[in-house]
mmCIF file with all atom_site columns, C-alpha atoms in Angstrom:
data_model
loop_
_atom_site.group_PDB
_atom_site.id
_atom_site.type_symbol
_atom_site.label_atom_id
_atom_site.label_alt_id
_atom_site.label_comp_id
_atom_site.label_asym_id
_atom_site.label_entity_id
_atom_site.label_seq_id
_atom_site.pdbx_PDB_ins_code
_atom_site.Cartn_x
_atom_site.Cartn_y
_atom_site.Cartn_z
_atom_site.occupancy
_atom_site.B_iso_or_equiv
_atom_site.pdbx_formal_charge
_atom_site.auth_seq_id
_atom_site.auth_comp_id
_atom_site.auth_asym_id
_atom_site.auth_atom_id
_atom_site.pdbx_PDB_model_num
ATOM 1   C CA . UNK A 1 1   ? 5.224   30.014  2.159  1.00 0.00 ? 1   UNK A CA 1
ATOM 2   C CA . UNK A 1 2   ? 1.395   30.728  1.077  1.00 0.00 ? 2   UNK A CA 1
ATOM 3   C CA . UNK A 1 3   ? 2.551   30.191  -2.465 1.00 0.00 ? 3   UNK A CA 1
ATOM 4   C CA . UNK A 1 4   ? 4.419   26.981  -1.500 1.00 0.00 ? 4   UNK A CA 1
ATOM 5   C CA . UNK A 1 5   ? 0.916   25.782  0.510  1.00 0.00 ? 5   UNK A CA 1
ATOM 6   C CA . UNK A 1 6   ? -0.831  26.778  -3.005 1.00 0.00 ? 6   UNK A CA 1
ATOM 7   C CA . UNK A 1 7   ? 0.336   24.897  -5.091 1.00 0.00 ? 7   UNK A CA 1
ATOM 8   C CA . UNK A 1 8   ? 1.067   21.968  -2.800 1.00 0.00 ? 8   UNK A CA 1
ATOM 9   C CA . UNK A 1 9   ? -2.650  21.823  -2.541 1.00 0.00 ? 9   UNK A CA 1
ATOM 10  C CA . UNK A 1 10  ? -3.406  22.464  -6.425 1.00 0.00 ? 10  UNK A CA 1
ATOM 11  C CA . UNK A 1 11  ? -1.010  19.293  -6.907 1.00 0.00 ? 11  UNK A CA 1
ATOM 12  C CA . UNK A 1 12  ? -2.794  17.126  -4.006 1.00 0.00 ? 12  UNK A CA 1
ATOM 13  C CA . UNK A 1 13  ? -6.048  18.300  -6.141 1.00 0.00 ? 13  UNK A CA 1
ATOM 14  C CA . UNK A 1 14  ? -4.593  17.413  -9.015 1.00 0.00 ? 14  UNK A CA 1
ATOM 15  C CA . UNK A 1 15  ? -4.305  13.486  -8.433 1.00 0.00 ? 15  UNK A CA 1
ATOM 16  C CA . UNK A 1 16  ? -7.335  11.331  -9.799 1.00 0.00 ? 16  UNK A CA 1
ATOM 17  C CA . UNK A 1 17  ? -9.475  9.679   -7.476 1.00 0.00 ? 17  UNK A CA 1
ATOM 18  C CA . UNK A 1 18  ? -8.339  6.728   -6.376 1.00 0.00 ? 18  UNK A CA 1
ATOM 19  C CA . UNK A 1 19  ? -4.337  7.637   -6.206 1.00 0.00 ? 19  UNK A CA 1
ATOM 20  C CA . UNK A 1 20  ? -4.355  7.498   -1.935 1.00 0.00 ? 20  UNK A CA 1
ATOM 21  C CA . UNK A 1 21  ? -5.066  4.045   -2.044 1.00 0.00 ? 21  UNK A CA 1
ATOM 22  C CA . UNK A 1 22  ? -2.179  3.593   -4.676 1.00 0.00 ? 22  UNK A CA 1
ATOM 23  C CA . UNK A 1 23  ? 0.042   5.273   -2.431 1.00 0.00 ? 23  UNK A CA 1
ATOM 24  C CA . UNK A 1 24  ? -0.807  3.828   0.773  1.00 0.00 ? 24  UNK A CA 1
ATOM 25  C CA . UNK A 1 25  ? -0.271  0.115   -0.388 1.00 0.00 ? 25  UNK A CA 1
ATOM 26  C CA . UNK A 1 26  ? 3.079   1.233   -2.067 1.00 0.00 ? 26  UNK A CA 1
ATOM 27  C CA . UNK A 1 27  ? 3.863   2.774   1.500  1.00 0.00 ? 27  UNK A CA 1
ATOM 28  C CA . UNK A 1 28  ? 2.713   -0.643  2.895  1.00 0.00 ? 28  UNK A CA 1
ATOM 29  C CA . UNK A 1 29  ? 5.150   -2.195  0.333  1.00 0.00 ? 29  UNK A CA 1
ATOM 30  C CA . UNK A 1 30  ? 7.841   -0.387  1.087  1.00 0.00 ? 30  UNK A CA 1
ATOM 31  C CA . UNK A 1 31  ? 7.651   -1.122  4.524  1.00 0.00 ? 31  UNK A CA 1
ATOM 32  C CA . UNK A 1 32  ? 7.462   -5.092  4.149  1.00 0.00 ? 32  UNK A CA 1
ATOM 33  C CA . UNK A 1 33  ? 10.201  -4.938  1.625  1.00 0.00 ? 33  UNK A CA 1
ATOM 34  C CA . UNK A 1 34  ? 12.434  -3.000  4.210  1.00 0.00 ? 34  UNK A CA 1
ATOM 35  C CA . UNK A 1 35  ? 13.291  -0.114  1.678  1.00 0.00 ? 35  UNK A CA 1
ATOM 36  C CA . UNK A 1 36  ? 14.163  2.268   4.040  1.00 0.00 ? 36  UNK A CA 1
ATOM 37  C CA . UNK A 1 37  ? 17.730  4.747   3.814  1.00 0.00 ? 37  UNK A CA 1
ATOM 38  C CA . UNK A 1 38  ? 19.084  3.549   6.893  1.00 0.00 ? 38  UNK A CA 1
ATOM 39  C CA . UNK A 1 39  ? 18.529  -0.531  8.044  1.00 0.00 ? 39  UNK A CA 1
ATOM 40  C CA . UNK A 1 40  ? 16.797  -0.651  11.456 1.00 0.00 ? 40  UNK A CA 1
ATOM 41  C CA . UNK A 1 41  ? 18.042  -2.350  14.589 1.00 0.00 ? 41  UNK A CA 1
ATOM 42  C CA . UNK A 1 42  ? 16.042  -5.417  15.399 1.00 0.00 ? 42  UNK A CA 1
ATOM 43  C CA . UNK A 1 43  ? 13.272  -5.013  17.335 1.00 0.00 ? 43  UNK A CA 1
ATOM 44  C CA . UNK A 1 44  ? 13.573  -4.576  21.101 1.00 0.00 ? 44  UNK A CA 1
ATOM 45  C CA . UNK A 1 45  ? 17.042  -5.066  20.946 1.00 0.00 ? 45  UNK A CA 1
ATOM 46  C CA . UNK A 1 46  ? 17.980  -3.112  24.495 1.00 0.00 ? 46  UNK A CA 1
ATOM 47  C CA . UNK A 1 47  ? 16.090  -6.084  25.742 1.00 0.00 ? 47  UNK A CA 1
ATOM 48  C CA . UNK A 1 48  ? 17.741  -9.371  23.774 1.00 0.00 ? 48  UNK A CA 1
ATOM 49  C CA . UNK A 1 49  ? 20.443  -11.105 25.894 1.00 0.00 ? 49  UNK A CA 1
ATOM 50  C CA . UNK A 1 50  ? 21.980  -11.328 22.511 1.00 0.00 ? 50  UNK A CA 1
ATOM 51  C CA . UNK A 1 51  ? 22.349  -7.472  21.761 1.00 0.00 ? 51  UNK A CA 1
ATOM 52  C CA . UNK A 1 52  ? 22.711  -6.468  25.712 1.00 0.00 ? 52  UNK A CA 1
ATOM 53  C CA . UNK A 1 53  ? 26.014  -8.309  25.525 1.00 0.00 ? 53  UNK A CA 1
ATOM 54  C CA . UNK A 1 54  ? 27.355  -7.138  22.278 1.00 0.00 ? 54  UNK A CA 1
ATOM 55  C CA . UNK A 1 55  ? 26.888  -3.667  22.945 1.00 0.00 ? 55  UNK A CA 1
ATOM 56  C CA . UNK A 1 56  ? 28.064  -4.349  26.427 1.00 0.00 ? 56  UNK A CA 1
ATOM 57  C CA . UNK A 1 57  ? 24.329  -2.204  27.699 1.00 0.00 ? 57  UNK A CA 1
ATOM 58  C CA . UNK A 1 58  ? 24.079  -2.162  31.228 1.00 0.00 ? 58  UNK A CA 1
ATOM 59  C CA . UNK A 1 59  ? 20.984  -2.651  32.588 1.00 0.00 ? 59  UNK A CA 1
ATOM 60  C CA . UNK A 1 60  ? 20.535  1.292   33.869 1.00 0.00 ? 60  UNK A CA 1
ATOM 61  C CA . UNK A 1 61  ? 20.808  1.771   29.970 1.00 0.00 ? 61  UNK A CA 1
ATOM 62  C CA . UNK A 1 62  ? 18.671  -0.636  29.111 1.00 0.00 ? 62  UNK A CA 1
ATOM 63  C CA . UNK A 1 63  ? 15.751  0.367   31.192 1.00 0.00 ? 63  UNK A CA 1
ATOM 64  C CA . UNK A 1 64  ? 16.334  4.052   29.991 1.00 0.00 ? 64  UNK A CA 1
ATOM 65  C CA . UNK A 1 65  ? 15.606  3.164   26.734 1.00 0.00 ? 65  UNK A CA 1
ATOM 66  C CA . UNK A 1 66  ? 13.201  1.054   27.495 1.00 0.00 ? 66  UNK A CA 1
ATOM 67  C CA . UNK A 1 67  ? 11.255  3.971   29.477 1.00 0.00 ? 67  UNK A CA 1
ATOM 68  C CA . UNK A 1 68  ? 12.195  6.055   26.432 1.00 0.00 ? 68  UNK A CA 1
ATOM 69  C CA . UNK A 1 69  ? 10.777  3.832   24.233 1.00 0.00 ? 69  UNK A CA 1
ATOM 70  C CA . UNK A 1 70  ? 7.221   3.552   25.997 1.00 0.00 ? 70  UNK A CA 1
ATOM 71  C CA . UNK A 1 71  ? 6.873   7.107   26.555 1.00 0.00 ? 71  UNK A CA 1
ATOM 72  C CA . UNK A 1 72  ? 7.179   7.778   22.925 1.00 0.00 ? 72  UNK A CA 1
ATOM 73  C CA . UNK A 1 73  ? 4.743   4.540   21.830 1.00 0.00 ? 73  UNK A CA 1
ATOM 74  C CA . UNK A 1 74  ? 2.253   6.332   24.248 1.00 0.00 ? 74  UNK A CA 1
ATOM 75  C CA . UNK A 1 75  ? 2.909   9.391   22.326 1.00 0.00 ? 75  UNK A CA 1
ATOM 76  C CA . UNK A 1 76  ? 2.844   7.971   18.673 1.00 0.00 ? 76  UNK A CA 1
ATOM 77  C CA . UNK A 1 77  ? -0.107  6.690   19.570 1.00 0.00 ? 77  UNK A CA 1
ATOM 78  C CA . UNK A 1 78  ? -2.151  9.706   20.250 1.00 0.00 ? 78  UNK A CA 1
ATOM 79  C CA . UNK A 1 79  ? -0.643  11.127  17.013 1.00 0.00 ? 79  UNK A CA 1
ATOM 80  C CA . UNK A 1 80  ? -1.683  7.906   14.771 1.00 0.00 ? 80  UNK A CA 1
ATOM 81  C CA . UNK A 1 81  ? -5.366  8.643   15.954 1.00 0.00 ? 81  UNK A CA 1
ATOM 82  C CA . UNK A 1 82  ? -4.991  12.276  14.979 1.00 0.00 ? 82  UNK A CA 1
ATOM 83  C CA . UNK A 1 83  ? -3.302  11.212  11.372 1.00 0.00 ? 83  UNK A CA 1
ATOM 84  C CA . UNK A 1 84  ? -6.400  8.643   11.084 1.00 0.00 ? 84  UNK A CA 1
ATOM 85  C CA . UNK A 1 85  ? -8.998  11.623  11.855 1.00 0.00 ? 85  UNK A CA 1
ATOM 86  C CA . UNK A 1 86  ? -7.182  14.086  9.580  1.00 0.00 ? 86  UNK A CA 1
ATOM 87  C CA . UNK A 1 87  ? -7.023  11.801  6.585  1.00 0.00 ? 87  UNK A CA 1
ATOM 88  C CA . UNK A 1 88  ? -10.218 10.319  6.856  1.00 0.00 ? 88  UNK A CA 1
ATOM 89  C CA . UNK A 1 89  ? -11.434 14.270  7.165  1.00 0.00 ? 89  UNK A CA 1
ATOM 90  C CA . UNK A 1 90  ? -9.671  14.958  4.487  1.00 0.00 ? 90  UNK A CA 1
ATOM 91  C CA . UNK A 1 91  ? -11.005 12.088  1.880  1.00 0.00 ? 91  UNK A CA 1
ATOM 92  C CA . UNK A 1 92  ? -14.424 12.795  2.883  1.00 0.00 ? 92  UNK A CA 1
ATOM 93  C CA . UNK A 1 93  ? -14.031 16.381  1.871  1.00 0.00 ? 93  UNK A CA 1
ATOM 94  C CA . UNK A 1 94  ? -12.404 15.576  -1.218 1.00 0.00 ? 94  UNK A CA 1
ATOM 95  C CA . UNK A 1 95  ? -15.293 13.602  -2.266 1.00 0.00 ? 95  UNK A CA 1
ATOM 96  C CA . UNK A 1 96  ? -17.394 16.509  -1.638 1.00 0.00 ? 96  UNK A CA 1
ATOM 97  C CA . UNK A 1 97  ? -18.284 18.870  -4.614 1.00 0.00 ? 97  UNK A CA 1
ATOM 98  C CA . UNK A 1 98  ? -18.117 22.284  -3.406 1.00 0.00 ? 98  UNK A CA 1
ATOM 99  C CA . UNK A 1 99  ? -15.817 22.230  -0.890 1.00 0.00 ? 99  UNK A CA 1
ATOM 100 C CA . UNK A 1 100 ? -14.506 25.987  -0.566 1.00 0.00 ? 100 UNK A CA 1
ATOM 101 C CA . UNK A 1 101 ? -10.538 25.945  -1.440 1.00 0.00 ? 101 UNK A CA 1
ATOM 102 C CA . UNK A 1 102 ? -10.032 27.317  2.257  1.00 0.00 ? 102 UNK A CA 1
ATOM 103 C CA . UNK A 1 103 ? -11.748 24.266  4.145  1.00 0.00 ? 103 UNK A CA 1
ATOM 104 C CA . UNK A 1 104 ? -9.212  21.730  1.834  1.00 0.00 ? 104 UNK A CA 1
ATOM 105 C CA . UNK A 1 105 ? -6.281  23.535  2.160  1.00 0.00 ? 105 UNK A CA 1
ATOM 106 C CA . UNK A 1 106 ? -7.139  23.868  6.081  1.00 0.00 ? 106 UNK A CA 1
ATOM 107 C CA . UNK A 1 107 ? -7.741  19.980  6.319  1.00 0.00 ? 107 UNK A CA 1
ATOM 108 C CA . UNK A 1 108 ? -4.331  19.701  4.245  1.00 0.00 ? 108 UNK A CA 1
ATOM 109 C CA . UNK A 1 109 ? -2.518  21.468  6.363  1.00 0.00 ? 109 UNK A CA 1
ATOM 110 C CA . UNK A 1 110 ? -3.710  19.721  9.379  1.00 0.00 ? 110 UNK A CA 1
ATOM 111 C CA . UNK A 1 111 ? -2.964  16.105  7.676  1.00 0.00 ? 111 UNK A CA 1
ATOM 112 C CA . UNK A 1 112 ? 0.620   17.112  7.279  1.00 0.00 ? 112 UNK A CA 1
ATOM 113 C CA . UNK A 1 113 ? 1.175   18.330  10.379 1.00 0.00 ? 113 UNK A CA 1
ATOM 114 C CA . UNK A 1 114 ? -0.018  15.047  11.929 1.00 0.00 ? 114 UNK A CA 1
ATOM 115 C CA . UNK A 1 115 ? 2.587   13.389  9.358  1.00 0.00 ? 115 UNK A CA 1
ATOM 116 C CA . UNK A 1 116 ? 4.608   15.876  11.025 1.00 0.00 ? 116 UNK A CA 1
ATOM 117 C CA . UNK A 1 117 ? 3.904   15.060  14.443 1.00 0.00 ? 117 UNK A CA 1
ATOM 118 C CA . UNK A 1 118 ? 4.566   11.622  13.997 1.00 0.00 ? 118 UNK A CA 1
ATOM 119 C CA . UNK A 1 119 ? 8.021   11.802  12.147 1.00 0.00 ? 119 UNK A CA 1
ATOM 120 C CA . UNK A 1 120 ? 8.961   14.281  14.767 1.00 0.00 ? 120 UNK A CA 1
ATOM 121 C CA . UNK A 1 121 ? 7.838   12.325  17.611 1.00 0.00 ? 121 UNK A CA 1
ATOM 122 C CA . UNK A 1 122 ? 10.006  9.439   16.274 1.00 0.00 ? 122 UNK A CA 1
ATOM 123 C CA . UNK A 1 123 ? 13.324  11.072  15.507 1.00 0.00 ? 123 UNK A CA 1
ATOM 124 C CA . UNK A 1 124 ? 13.206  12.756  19.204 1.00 0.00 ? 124 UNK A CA 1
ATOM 125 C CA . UNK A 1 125 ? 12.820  9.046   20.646 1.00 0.00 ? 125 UNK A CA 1
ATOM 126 C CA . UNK A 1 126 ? 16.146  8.133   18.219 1.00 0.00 ? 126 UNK A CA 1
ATOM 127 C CA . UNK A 1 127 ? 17.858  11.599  19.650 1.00 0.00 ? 127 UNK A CA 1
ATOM 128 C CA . UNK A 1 128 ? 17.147  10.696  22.830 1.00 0.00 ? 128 UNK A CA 1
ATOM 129 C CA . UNK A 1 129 ? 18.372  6.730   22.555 1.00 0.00 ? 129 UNK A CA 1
ATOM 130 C CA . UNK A 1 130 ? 21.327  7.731   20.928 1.00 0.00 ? 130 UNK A CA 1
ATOM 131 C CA . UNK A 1 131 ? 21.822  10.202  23.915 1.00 0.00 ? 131 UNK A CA 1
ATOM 132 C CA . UNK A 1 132 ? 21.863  7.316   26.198 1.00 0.00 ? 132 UNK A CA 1
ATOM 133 C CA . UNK A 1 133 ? 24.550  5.523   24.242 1.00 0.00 ? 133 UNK A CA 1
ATOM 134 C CA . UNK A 1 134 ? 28.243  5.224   24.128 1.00 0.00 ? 134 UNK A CA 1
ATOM 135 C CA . UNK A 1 135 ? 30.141  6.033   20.932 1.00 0.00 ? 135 UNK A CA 1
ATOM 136 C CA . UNK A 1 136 ? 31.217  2.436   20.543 1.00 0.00 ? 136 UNK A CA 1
ATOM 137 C CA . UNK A 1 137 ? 27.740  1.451   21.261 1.00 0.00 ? 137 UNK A CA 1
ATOM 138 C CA . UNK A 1 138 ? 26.118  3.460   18.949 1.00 0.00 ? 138 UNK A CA 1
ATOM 139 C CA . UNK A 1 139 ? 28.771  1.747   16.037 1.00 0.00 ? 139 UNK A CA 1
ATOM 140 C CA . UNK A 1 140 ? 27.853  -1.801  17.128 1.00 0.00 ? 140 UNK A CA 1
ATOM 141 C CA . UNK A 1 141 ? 24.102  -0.849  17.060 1.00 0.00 ? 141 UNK A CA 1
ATOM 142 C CA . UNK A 1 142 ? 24.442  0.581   13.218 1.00 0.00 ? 142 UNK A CA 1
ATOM 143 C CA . UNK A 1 143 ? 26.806  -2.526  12.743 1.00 0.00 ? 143 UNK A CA 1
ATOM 144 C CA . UNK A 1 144 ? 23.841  -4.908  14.063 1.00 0.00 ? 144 UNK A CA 1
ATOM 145 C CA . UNK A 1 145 ? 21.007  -2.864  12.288 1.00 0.00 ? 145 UNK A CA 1
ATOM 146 C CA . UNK A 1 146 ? 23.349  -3.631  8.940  1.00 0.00 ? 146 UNK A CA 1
ATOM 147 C CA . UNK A 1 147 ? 24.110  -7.384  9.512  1.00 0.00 ? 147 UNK A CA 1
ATOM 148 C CA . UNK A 1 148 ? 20.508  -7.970  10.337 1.00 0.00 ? 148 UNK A CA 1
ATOM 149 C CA . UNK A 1 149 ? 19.484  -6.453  7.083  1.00 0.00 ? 149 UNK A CA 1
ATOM 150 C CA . UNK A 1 150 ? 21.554  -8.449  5.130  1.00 0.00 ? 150 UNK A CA 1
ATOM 151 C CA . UNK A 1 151 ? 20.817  -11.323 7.245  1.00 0.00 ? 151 UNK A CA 1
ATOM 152 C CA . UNK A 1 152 ? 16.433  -10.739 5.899  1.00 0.00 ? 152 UNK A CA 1
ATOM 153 C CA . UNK A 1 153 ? 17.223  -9.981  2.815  1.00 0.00 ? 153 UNK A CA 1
ATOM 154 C CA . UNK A 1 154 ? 18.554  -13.342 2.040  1.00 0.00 ? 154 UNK A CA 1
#
């Protein structure tokens, strides 16, 4: 694991100056182009007439998800802030010239595990919608998610 950490943290040391920018705005690109693995449902679709009749939600389910929903936005919300502190404490020591190898791989490791926090924090809100679903609902919500894909990509 502490060898893994190493040179993780040689590599992240290894990029020029310059490269987080490069990565963020092909993050942001990603995002507006929808490249993602799996295509999202649209948004707030446990509360669109349209979707609620499809997938035959009732409203119990509806406002479970909806609860589930803000409870994690409160959440992800908190852990954006601590992402934003971590990599803004982590760029300012990397501009720094003689910052001991223990302080950056410290503020490494505590940028990832906000990364962490907020992928994690994410997938338990999916977990717990899909809990709240029926089999069949869960295939017309991929089925949705898919059509609505193709649907913005034309």
């Amino acid at each position: 694991m502490r060898m893994i950490l190493s040179v993780a943290v040689m590599c992240i040391l290894a990029v020029p100056v310059g490269v987080p920018e490069r990565v963020e705005a092909r993050e942001s690109q990603d995002k507006t182009s929808g490249a993602h693995s799996n295509p999202r449902p649209p948004s707030h679709w446990w509360k669109t007439a349209k979707y609620i009749q499809e997938l035959k939600l009732t409203p119990a389910q509806s406002a479970e998800i909806e609860q589930i929903v803000q409870n994690s936005v409160e959440r992800l919300r908190v852990d954006k802030d601590d992402l934003d502190r971590a990599q803004s404490d982590f760029r300012a020591m990397m501009e720094q010239p003689d910052v001991p190898k223990r302080e950056l791989l410290k503020a490494a490791e505590r940028l990832e595990m906000a990364r962490f926090s907020i992928s994690k924090e994410r997938t338990s809100m999916l977990v717990r919608i899909h809990s709240v679903l029926t089999p069949d609902q869960r295939r017309g919500l991929n089925a949705i998610a898919k059509r609505e894909a193709e649907r913005n990509q034309k």
